[in-house]
CSV table of C-alpha atoms in Angstrom, one decimal:
chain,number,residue,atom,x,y,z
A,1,UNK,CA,0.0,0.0,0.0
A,2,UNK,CA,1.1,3.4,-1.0
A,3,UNK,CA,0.4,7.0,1.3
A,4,UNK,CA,-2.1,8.1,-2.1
A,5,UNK,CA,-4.7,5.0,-1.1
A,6,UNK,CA,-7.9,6.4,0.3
A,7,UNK,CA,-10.9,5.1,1.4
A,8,UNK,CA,-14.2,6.9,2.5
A,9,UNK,CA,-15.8,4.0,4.7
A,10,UNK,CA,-19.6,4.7,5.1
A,11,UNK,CA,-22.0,3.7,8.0
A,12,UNK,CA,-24.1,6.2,9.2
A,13,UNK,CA,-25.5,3.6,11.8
A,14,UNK,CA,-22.2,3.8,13.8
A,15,UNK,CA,-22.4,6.4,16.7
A,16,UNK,CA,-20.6,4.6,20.3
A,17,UNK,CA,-18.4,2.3,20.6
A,18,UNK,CA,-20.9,-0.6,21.3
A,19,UNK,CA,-21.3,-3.4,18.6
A,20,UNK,CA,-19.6,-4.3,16.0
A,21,UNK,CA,-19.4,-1.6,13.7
A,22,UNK,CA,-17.0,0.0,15.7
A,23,UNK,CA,-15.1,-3.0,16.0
A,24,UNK,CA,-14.9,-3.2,12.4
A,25,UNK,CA,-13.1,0.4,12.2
A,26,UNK,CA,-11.6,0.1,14.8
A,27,UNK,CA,-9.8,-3.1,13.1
A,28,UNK,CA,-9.3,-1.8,9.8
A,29,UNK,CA,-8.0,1.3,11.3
A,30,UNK,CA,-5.3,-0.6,13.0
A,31,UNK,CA,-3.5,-1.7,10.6
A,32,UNK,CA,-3.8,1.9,8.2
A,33,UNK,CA,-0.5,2.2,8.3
A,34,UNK,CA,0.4,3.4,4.9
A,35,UNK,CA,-3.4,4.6,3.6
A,36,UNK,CA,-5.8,7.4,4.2
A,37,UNK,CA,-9.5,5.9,6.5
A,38,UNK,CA,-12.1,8.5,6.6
A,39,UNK,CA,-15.5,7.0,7.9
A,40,UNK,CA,-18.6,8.6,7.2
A,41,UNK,CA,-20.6,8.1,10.4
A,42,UNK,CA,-23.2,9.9,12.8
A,43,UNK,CA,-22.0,12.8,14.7
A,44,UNK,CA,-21.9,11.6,17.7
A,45,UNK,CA,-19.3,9.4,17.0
A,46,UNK,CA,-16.7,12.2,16.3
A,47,UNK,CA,-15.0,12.5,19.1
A,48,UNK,CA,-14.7,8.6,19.5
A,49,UNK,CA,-13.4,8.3,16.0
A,50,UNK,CA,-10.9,11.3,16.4
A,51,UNK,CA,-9.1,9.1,19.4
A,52,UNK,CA,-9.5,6.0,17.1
A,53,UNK,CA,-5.9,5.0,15.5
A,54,UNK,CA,-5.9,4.8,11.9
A,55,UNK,CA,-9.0,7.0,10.8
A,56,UNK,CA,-10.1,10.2,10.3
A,57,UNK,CA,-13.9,11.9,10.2
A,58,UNK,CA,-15.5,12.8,7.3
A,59,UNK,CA,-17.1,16.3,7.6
A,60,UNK,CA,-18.1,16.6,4.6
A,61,UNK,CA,-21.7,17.8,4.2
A,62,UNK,CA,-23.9,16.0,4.5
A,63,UNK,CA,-23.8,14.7,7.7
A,64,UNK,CA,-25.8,11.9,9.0
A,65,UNK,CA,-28.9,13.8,10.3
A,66,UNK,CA,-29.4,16.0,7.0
A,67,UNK,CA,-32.1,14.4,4.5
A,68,UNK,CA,-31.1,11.1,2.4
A,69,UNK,CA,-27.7,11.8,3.8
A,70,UNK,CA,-26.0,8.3,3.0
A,71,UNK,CA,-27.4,8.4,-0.5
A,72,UNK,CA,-26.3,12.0,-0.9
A,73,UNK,CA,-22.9,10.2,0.0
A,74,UNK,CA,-22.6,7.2,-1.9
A,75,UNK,CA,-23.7,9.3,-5.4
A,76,UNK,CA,-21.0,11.8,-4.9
A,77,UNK,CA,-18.6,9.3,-4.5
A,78,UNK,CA,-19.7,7.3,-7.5
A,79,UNK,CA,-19.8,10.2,-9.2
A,80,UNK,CA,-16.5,11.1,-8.2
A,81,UNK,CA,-14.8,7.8,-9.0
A,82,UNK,CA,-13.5,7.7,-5.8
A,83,UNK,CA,-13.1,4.4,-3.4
A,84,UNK,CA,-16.0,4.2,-0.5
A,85,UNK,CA,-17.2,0.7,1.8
A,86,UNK,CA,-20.4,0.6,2.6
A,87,UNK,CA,-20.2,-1.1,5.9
A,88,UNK,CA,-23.6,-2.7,5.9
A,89,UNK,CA,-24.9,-2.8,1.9
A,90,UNK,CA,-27.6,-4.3,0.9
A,91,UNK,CA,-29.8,-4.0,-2.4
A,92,UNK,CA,-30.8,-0.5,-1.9
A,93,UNK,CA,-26.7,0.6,-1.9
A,94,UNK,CA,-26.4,-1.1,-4.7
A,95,UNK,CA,-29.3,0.6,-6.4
A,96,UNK,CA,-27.7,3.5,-5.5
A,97,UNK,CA,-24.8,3.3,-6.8
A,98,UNK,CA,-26.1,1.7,-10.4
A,99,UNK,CA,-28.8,4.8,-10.7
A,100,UNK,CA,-25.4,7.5,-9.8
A,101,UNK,CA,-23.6,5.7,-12.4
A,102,UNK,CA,-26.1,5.0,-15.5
A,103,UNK,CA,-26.7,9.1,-14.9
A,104,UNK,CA,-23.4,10.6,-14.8
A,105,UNK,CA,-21.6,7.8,-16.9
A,106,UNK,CA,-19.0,6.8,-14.6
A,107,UNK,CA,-18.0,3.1,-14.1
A,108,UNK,CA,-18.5,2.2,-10.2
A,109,UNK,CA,-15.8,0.0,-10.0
A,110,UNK,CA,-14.4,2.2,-6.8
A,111,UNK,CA,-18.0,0.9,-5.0
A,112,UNK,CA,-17.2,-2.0,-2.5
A,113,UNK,CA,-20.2,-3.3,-0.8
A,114,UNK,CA,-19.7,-5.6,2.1
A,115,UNK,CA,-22.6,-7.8,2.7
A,116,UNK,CA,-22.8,-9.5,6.2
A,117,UNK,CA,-25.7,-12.0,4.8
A,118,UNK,CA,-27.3,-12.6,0.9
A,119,UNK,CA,-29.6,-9.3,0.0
A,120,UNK,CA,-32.6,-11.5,0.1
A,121,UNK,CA,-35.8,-9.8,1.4
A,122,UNK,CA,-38.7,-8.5,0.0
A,123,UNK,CA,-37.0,-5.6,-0.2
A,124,UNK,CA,-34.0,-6.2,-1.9
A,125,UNK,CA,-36.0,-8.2,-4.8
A,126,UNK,CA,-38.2,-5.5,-5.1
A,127,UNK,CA,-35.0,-3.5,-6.1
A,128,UNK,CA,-32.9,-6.3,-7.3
A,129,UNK,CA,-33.5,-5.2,-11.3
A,130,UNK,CA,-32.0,-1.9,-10.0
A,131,UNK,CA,-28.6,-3.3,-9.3
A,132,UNK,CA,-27.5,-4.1,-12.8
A,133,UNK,CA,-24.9,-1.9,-12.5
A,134,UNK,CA,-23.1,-2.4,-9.3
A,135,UNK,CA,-23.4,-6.1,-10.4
A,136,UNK,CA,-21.2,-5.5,-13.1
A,137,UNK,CA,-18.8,-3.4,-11.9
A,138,UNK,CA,-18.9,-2.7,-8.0
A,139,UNK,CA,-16.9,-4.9,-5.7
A,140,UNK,CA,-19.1,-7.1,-3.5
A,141,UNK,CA,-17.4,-8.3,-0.6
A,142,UNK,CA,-18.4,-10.6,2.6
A,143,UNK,CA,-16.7,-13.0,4.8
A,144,UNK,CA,-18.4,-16.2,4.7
A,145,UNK,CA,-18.3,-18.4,1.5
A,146,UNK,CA,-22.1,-19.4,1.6
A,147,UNK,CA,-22.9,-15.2,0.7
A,148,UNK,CA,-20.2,-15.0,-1.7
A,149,UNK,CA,-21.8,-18.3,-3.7
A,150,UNK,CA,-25.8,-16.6,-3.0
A,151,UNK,CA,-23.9,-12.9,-4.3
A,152,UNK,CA,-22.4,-15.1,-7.9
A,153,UNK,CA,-25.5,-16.6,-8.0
A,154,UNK,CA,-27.3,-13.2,-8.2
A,155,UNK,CA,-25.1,-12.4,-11.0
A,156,UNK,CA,-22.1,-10.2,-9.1
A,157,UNK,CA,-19.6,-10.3,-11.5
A,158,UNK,CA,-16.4,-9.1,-8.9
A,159,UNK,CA,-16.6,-11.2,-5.7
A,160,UNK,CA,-14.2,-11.9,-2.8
A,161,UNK,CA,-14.4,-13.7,0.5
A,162,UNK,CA,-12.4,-12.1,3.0
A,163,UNK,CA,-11.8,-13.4,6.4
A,164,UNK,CA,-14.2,-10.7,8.6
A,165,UNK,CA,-11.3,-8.7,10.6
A,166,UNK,CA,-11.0,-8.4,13.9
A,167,UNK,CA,-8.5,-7.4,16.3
A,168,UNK,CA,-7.3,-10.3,19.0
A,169,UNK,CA,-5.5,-9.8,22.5
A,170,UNK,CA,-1.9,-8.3,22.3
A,171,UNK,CA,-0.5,-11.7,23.8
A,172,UNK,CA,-2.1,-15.3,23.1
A,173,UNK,CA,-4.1,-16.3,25.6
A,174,UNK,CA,-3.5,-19.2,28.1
A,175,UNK,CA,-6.1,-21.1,29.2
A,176,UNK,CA,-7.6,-20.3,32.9
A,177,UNK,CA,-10.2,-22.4,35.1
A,178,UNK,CA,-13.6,-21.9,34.7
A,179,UNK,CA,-15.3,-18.6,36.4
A,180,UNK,CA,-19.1,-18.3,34.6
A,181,UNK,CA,-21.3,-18.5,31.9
A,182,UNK,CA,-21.5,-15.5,29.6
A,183,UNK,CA,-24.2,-14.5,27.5
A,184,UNK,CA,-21.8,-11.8,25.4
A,185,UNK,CA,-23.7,-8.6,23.9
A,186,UNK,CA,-27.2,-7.6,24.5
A,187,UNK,CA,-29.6,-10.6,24.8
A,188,UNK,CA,-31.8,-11.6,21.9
A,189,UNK,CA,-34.3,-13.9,21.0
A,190,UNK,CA,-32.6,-14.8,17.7
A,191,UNK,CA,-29.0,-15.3,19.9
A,192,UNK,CA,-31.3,-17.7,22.0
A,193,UNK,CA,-32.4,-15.5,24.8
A,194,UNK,CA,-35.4,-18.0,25.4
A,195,UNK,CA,-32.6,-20.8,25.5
A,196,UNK,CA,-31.0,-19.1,28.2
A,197,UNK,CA,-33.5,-18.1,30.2
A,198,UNK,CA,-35.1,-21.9,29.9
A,199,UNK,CA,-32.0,-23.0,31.2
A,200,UNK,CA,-31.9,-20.2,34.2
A,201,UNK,CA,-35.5,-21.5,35.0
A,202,UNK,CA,-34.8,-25.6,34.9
A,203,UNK,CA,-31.7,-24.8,37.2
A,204,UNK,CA,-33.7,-22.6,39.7
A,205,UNK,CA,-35.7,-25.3,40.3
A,206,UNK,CA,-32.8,-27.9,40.6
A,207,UNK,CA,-30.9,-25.8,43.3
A,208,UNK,CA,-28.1,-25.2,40.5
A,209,UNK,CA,-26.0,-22.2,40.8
A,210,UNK,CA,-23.2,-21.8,38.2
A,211,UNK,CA,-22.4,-18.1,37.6
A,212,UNK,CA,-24.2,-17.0,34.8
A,213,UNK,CA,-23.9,-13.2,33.2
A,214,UNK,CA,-26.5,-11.8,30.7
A,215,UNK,CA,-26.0,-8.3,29.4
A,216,UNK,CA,-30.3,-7.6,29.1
A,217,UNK,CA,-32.0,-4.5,30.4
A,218,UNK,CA,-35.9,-4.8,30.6
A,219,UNK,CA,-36.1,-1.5,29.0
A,220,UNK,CA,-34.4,-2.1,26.1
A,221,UNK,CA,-36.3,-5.3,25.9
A,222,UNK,CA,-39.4,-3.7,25.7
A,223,UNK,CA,-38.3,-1.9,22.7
A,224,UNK,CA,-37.8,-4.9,20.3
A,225,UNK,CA,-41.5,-6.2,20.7
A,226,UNK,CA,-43.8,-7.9,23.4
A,227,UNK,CA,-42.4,-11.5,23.2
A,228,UNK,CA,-38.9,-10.6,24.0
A,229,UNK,CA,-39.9,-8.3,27.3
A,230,UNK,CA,-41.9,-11.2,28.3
A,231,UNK,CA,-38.9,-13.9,28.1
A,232,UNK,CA,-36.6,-10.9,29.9
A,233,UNK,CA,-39.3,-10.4,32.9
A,234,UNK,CA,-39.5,-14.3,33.2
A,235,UNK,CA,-35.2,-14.6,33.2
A,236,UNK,CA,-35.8,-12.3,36.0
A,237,UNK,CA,-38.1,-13.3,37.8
A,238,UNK,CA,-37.2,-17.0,37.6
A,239,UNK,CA,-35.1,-17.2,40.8
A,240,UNK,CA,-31.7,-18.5,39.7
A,241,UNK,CA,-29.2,-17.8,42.4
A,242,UNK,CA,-26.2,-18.0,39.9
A,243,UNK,CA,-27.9,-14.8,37.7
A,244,UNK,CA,-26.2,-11.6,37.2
A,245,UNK,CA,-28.3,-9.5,35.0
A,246,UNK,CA,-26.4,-6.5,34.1
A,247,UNK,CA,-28.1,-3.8,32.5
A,248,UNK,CA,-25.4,-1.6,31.5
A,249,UNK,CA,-24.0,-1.5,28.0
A,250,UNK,CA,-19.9,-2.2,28.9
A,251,UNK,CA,-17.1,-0.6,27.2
A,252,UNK,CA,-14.9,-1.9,25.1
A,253,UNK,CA,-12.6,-3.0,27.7
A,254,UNK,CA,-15.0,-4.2,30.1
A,255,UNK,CA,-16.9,-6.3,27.2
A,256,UNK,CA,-13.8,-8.5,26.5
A,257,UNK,CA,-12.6,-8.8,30.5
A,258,UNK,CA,-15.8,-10.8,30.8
A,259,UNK,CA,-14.3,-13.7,28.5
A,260,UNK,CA,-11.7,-14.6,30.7
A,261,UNK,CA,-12.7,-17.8,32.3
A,262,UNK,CA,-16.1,-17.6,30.7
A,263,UNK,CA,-17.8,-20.4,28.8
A,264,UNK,CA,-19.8,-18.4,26.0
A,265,UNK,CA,-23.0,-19.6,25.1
A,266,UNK,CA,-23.9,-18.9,21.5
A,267,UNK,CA,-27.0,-20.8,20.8
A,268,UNK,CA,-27.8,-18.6,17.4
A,269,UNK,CA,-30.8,-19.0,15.4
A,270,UNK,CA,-29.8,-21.0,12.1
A,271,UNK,CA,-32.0,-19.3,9.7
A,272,UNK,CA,-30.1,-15.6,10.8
A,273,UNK,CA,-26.6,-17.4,11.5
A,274,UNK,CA,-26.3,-19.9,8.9
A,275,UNK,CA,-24.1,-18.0,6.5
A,276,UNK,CA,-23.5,-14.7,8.8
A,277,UNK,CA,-20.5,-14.5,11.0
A,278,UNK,CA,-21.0,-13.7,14.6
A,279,UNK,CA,-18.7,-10.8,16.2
A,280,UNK,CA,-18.7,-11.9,19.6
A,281,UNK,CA,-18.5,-15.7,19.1
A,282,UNK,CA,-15.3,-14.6,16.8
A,283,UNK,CA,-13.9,-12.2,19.8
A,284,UNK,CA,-15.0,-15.1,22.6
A,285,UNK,CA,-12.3,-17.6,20.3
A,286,UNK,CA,-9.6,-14.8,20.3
A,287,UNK,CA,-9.6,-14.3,23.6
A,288,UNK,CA,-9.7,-18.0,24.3
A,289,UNK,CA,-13.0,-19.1,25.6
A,290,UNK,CA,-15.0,-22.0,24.7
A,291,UNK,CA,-18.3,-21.6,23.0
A,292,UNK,CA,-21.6,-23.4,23.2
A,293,UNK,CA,-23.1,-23.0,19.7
A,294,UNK,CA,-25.8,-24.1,17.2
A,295,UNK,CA,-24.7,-26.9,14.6
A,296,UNK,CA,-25.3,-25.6,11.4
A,297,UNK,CA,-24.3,-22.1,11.8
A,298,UNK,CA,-21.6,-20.2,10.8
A,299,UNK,CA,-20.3,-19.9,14.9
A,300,UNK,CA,-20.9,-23.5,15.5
A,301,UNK,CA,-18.6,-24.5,12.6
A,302,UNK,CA,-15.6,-22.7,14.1
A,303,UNK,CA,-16.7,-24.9,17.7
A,304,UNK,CA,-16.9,-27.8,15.6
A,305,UNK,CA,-13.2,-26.8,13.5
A,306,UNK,CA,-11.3,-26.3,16.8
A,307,UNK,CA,-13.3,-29.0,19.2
A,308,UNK,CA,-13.0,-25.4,21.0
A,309,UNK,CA,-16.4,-26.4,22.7
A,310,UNK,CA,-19.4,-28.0,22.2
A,311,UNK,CA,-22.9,-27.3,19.4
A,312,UNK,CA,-25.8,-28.4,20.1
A,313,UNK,CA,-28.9,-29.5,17.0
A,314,UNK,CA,-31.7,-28.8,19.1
A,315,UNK,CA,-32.5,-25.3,20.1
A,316,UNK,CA,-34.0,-26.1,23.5
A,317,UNK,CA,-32.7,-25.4,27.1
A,318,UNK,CA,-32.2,-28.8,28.0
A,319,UNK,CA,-30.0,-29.5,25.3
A,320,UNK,CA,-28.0,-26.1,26.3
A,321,UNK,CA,-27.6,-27.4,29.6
A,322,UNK,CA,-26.5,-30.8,28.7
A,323,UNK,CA,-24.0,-28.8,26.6
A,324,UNK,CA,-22.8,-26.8,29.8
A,325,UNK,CA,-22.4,-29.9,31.6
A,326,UNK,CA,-20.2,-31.7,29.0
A,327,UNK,CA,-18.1,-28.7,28.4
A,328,UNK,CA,-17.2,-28.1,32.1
A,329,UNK,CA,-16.6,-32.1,32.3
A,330,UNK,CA,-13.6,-31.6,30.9
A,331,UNK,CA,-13.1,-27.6,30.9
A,332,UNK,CA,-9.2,-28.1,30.8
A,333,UNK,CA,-9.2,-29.3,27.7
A,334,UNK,CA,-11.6,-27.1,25.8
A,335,UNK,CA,-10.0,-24.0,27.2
A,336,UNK,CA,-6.7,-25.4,25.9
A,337,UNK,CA,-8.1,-26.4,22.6
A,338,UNK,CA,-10.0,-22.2,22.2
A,339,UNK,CA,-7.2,-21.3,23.4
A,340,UNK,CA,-5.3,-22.7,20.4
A,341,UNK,CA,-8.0,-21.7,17.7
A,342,UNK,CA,-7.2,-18.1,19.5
A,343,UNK,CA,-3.5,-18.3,17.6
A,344,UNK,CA,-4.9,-19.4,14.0
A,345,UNK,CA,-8.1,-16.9,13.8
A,346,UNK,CA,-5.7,-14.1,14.7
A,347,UNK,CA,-4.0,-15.0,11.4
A,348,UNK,CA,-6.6,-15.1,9.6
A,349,UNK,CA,-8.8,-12.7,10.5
A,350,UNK,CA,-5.7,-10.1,10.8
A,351,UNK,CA,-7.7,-6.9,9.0
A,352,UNK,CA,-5.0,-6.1,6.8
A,353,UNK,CA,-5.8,-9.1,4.6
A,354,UNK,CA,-9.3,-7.4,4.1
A,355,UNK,CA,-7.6,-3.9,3.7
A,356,UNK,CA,-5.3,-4.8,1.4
A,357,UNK,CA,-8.3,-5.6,-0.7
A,358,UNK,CA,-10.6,-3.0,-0.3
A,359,UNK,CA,-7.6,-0.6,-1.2
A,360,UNK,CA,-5.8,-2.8,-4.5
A,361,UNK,CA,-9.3,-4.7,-5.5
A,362,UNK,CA,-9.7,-8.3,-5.8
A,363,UNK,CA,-6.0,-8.9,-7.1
A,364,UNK,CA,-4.7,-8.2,-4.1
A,365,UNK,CA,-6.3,-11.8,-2.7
């Protein structure tokens, strides 16, 4: 990479340093060494992306708040010819940038669009015959092979599967004995919230009382639709001596103290998970701690790879607790063996592999 590369990265959803948008920056940013980062993001996240190594923020009008402002964006770039990443694309990016380019002429081959999962919904078949263009020419990108063959199939002509980056622990990590149960990231229903709290019931009433943590605030709950406050108030109200229900959002150095000596359960949702990577399950392995997946998912194929912990086919609470039970039976070993898949996804999730190609373009694979 030469000091001339540039890259406008574009998420307007990022504003804190909670979830994994940050993370992703923050990754990328690390290893910016020899190129020019500018993220596009909301306001509020100025002053956290000013401290942030790597990156710079893009004041360029208009600002996340102004009208249609990410459009606004991604057509001025296109028009421009210049290199921007949207973050989180789907089929409406790519309309975007096909409609910028069939009106001003330019070839969008600058566009990178990283898709977490296949554009898919109604939506994005609704505006699928709008995308013509940044099928041709715009580079789709995404980190699990099962997209990349759904994105060919769809007729994206430039396609690359890049390890999703992520940043591990300055030093490997050694394996430690077992101190809880971690439910990573704010509890969901499609992360198997009703799993968990299942479990935290059946072990009430069987005297059980391994420390368990859950990041879930009934307020928040609340927000995201009746069924999941109703599985929150019942986690609570369920008795479980080993609960710890925190309800504040931890920074980023708080988040990843909780994996040490934590067994991570991770009992995704296959229809969601199949072909998406998972963040935290990917940061729970770097920092060496076992996982409890779902077979068939993206996370439960890294479990199953390393043996760093166990999956389970069944998405029911008694099959996660038969899970906890065989993974603290010999807890010693599975720590050693996460610990070890710790070494080789810090390889090969290193961000400058995906940097290098959002910079130089497929060849650089």
């Amino acid at each position: 990479m030469t000091a001339d590369k540039h890259l406008l990265l574009i998420e307007p959803n990022l504003r804190s340093p909670s979830g994994h948008y940050c993370d992703f920056v923050r990754a990328l940013g690390s290893r910016a060494t020899d190129a020019v980062l500018e993220v596009f993001a909301h306001p509020e996240a100025d002053a956290m992306l000013e401290r942030m190594a790597g990156v710079q923020v893009c004041r360029q009008e208009p600002r996340v708040g102004r009208p249609l402002a990410e459009w606004r964006t991604i057509a001025r770039e296109t028009r421009a010819g210049n290199s921007f990443l949207v973050l989180t694309a789907d089929a409406r990016h790519a309309a975007a940038v096909t409609m910028t380019a069939a009106s001003s002429g330019k070839d969008p081959k600058g566009a990178r669009l990283f898709f977490h999962r296949p554009p898919t919904t109604v939506r994005d078949q609704y505006l699928f015959p709008l995308t013509w263009g940044a099928r041709e020419h715009a580079l789709a990108v995404t980190s699990t092979e099962k997209v990349a063959e759904s994105l060919r199939g769809m007729g994206y002509r430039r396609v690359v599967c890049v390890p999703y980056p992520a940043q591990g622990p300055a030093t490997a990590p050694e394996p430690v004995p077992f101190s809880h149960l971690l439910m990573a990231g704010a509890a969901r229903l499609n992360k198997g919230l009703d799993l968990v709290a299942g479990l935290a019931g059946n072990w009430a009433g069987e005297g059980r009382s391994v420390p368990l943590m859950v990041q879930v605030s009934q307020k928040h709950a609340d927000r995201h639709g009746r069924r999941e406050g109703e599985v929150v108030r019942t986690l609570l109200a369920c008795g479980y001596q080993g609960l710890r229900a925190d309800e504040t959002v931890p920074d980023r150095g708080e988040y990843l103290s909780r994996f040490k000596g934590a067994l991570v359960l991770a009992p995704y949702a296959r229809e969601q998970f199949a072909s998406q990577v998972s963040g935290i399950v990917l940061d729970a392995l770097l920092h060496g701690s076992p996982v409890i997946a779902t077979s068939g998912t993206w996370p439960g194929a890294q479990v199953e790879r390393f043996g760093a912990g166990d999956t389970i086919a069944e998405r029911t609470p008694e099959a996660l607790s038969a899970a906890v039970d065989r993974v603290l039976s010999d807890w010693d070993g599975y720590s050693a063996r996460a610990c070890e898949a710790a070494r080789t996804l810090a390889l090969e999730h290193d961000p400058a592999r995906l940097l290098r190609v959002l910079l130089e373009g497929e060849g650089a694979l």
